[in-house]
CSV table of C-alpha atoms and ligand atoms in Angstrom, one decimal:
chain,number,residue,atom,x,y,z
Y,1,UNK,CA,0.0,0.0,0.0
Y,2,UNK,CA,1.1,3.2,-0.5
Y,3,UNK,CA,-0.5,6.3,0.4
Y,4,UNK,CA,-0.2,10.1,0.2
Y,5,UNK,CA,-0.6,12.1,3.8
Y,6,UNK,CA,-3.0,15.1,3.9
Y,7,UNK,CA,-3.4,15.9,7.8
Y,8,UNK,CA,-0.7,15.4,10.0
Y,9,UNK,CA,0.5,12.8,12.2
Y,10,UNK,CA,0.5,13.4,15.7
Y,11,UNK,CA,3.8,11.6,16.8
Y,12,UNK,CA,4.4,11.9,21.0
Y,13,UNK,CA,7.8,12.2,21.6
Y,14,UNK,CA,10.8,13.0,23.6
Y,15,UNK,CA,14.3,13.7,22.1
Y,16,UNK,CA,15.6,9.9,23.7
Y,17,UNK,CA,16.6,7.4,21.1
Y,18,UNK,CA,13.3,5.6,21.2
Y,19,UNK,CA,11.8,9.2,20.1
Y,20,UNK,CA,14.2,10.0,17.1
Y,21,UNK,CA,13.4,6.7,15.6
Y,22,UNK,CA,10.0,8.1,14.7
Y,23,UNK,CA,10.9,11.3,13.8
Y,24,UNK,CA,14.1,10.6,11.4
Y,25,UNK,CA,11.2,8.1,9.5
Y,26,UNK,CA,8.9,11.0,9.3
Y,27,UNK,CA,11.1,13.2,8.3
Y,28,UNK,CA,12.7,10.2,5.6
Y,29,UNK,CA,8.9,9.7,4.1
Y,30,UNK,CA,8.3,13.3,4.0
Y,31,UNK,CA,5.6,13.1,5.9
Y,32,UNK,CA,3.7,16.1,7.6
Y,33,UNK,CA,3.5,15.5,11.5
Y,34,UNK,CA,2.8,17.5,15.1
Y,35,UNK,CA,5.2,16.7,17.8
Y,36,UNK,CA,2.9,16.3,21.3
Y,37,UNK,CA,6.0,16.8,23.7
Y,38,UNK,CA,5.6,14.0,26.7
Y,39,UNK,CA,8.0,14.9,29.5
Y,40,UNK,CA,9.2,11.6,30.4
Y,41,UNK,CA,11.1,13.0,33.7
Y,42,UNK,CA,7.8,14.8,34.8
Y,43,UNK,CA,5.8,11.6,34.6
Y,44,UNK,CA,3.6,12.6,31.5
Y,45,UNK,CA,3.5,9.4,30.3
Y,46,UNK,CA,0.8,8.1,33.2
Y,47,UNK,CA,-1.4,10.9,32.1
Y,48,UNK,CA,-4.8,8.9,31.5
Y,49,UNK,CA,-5.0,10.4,27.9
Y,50,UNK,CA,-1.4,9.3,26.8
Y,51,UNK,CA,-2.2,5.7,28.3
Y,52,UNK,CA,-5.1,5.5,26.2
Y,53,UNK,CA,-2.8,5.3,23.1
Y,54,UNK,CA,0.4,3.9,25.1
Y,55,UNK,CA,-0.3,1.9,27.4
Y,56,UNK,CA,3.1,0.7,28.4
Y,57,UNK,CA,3.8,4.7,29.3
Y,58,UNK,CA,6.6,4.9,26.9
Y,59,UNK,CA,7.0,7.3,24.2
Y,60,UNK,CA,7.0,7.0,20.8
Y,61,UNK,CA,3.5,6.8,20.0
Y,62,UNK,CA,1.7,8.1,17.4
Y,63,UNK,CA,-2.0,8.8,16.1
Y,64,UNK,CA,-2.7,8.8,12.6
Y,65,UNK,CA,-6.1,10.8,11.6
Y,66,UNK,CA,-6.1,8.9,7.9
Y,67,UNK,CA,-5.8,5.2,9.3
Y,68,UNK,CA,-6.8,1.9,8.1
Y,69,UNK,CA,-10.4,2.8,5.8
Y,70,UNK,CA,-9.8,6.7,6.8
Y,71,UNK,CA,-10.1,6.2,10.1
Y,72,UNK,CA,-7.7,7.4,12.7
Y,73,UNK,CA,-5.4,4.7,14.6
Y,74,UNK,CA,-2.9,5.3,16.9
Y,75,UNK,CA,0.4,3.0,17.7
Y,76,UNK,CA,2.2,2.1,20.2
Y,77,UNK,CA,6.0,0.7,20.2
Y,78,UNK,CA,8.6,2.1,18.1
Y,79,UNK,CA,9.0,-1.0,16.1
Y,80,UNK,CA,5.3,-1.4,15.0
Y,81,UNK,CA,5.1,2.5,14.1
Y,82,UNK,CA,8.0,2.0,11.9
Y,83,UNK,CA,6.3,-1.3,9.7
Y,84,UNK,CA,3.0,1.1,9.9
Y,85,UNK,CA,4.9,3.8,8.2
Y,86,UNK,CA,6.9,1.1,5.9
Y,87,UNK,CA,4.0,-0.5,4.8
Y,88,UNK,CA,0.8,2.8,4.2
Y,89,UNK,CA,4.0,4.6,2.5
Y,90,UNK,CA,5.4,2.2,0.9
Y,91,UNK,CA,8.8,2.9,1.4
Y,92,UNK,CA,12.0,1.8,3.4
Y,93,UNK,CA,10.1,-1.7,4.0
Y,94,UNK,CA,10.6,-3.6,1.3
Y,95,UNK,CA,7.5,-5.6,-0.9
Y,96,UNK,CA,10.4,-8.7,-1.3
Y,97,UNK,CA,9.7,-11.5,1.1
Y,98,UNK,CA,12.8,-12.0,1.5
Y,99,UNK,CA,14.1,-9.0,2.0
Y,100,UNK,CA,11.3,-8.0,4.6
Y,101,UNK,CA,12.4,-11.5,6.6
Y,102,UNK,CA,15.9,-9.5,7.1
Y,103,UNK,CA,14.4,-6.0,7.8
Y,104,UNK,CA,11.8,-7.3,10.5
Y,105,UNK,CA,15.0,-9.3,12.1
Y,106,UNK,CA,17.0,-6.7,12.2
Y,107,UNK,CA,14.3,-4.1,13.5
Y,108,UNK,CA,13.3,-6.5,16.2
Y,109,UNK,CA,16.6,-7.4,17.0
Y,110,UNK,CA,17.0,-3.8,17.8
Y,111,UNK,CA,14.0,-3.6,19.8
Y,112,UNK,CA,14.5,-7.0,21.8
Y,113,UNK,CA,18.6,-6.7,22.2
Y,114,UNK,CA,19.7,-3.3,21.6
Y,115,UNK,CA,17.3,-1.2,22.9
Y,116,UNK,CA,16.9,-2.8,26.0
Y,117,UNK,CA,20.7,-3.7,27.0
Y,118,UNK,CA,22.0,-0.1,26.4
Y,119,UNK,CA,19.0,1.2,28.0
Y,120,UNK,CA,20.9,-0.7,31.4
Y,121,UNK,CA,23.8,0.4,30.1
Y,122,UNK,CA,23.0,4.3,30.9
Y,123,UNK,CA,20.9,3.4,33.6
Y,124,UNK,CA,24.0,1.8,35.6
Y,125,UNK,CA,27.1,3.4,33.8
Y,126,UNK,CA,25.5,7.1,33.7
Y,127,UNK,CA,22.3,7.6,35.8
Y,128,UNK,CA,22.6,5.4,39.0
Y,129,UNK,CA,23.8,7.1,42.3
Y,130,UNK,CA,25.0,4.0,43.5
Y,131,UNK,CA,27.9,2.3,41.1
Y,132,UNK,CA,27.6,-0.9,41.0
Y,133,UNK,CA,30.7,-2.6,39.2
Y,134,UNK,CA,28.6,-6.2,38.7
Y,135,UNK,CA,25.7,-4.3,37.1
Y,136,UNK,CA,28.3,-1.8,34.7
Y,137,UNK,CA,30.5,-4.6,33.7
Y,138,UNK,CA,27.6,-7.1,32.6
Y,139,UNK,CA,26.0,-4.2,30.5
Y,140,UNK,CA,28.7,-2.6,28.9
Y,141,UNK,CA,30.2,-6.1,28.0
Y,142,UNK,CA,26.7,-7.1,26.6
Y,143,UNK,CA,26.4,-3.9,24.3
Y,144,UNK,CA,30.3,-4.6,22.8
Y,145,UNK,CA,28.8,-8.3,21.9
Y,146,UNK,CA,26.0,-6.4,19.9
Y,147,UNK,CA,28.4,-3.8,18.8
Y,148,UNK,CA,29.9,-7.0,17.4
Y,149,UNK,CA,27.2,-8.5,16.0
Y,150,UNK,CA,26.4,-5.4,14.1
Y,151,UNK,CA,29.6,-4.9,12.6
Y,152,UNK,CA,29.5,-8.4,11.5
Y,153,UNK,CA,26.1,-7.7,9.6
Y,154,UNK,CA,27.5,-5.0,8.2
Y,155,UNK,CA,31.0,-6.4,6.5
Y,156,UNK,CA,29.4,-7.6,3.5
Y,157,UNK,CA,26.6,-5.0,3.2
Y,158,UNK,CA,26.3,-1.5,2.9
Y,159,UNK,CA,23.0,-0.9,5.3
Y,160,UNK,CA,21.6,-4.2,7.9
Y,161,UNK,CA,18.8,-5.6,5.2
Y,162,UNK,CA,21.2,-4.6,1.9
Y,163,UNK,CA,18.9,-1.0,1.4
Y,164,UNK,CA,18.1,1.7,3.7
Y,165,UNK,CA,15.3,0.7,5.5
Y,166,UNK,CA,13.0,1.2,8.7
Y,167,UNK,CA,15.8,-1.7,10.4
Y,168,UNK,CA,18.8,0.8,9.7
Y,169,UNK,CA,16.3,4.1,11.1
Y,170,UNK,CA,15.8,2.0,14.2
Y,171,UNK,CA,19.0,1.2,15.1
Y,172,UNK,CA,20.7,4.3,14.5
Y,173,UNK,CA,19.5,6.6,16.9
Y,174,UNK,CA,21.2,3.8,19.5
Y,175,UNK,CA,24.0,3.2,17.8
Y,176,UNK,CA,25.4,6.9,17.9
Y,177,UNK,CA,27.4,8.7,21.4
Y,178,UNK,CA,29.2,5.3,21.6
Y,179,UNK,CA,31.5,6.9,24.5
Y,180,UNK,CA,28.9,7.3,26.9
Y,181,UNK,CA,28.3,3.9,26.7
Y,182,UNK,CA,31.7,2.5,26.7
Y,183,UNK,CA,32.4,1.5,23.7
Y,184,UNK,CA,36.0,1.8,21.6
Y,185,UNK,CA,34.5,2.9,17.6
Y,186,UNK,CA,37.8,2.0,16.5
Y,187,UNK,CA,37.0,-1.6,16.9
Y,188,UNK,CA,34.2,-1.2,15.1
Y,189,UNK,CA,34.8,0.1,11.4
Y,190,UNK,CA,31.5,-1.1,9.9
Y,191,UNK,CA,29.3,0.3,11.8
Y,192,UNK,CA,31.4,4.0,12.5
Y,193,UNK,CA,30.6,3.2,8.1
Y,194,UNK,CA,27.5,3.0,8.4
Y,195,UNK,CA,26.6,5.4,11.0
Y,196,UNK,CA,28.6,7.9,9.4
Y,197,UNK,CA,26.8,7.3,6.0
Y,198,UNK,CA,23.2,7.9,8.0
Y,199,UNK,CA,24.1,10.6,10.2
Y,200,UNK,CA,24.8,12.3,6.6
Y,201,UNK,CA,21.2,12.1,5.6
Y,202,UNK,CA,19.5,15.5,5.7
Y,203,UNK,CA,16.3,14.0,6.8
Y,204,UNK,CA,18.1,12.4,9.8
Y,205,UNK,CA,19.9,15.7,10.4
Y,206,UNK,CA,16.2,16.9,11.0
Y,207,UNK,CA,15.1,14.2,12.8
Y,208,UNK,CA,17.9,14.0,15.3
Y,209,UNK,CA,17.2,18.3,15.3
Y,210,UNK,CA,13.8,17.6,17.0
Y,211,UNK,CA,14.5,18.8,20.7
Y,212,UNK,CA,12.8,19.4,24.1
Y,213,UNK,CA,10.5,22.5,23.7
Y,214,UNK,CA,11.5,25.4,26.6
Y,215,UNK,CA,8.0,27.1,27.7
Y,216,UNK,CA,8.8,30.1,25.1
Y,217,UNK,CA,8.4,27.9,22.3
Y,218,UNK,CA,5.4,26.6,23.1
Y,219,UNK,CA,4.1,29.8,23.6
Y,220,UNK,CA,0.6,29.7,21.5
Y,221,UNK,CA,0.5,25.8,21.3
Y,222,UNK,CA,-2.1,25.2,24.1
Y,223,UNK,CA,-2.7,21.7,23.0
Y,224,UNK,CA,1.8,20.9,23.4
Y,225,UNK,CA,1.4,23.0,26.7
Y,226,UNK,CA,-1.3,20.9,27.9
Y,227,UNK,CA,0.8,17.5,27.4
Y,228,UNK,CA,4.4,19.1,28.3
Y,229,UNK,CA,3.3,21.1,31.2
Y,230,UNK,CA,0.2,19.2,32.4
Y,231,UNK,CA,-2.2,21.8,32.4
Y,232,UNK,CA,-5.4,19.4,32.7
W,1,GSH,N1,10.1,-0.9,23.4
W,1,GSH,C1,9.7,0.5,23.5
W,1,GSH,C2,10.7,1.3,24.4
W,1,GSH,C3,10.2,2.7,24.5
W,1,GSH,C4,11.0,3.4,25.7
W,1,GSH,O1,11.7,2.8,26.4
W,1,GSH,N2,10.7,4.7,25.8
W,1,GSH,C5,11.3,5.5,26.9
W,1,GSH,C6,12.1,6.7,26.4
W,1,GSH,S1,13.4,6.2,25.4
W,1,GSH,C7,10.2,6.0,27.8
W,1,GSH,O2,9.2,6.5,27.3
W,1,GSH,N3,10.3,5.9,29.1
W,1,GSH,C8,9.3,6.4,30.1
W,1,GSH,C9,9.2,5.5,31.3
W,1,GSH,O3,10.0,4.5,31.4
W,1,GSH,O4,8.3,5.7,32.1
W,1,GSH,C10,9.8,1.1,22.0
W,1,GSH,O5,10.6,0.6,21.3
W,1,GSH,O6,9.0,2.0,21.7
């Protein structure tokens, strides 16, 4: 299926690397969308009205107003937004079976391994007050394995499924600030490759450019304010 967009998507988002998955494949499809700020660190994402469309409290979600028959749907879960997009635009999810076998393995692969394990990563190496060696060493050990695995994938072919795709847009915004989470680049030449390739894209430059609004900007959104500043 592929389909033009006439109203925009309503994508809810913070700047994290869970967010800028959605907004890099917006911005990749050319696709007109609202950003609806949730402030993760001020517990927006219990709000009763963002658990109606997320009910796992995480951003991303979105809501599309021209669903499935013209009817709006909203998503949940970074990976399944990203086949939605693939598959009502038609692009970066490819029709081959076999092709689409690669890209859903290496999109879920992102969203079962990577995402998860460097998520503990910052949690223990960055954010918790108490250091616990045990708890840094097993993460940080566990994201150079995947490091490694990537950089396997990635020795034969120029992007994870052979073409750009919704697999490369997922695991990009993780793969990036490699320092913070312990990791040597230099033993890593395919993916510092392909991570340099992506970051060169000028609809990821925008994507990545989506950042936390400051009161002033919102100034005149009421609907933004309401979600960023919980004016309920
Ligand atoms: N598996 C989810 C993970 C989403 C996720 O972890 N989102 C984080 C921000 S990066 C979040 O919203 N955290 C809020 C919370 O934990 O309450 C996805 O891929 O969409």
């Amino acid at each position: 299926m592929t389909a033009t967009q006439t109203r925009p998507i309503d994508l809810y988002f913070w700047p994290t690397p869970n967010g800028h998955k959605i907004s890099i494949a917006l911005e990749e499809l050319a696709a007109p969308y609202t950003v609806r700020f949730v402030a993760i660190g001020k517990g927006e994402q219990f709000a009763p009205e963002f658990l109606a469309i997320s009910p796992n409290n995480r951003i991303p979600a979105i809501v599309d107003p021209e669903g499935p028959n013209g009817k709006p749907i909203s998503v949940f879960e970074s990976g399944a937004i990203l086949i939605y997009l693939g598959e009502k635009f038609g692009r970066f999810y490819p029709n081959d079976a076999r092709t689409r076998v690669a890209v859903n393995e290496w999109l879920v692969w992102q969203v079962a391994n990577v995402g998860p394990i460097f998520g503990q990563n910052n949690h223990f190496r960055t954010y918790a007050r108490e250091k616990l060696p045990y708890a840094i060493t097993r993460f940080v050990n566990e994201t150079h394995r995947l490091f490694g695995v990537l950089d396997k994938r990635l020795a034969a072919r120029e992007f994870v499924a052979g073409e750009y795709s919704i697999a490369d847009m997922a695991l990009f915004p993780w793969m990036r600030n490699w320092e913070r989470r312990g990791i040597a680049i230099a033993e890593f030449d395919n993916v510092k490759r392909w991570h340099d390739a992506i970051a060169a894209r000028p609809a990821v430059v925008k994507g990545l450019a989506v950042k936390a609004p400051t009161e002033m900007d919102l100034a005149g959104d009421e609907a933004a304010q309401k979600i960023l500043f919980g004016q309920r």
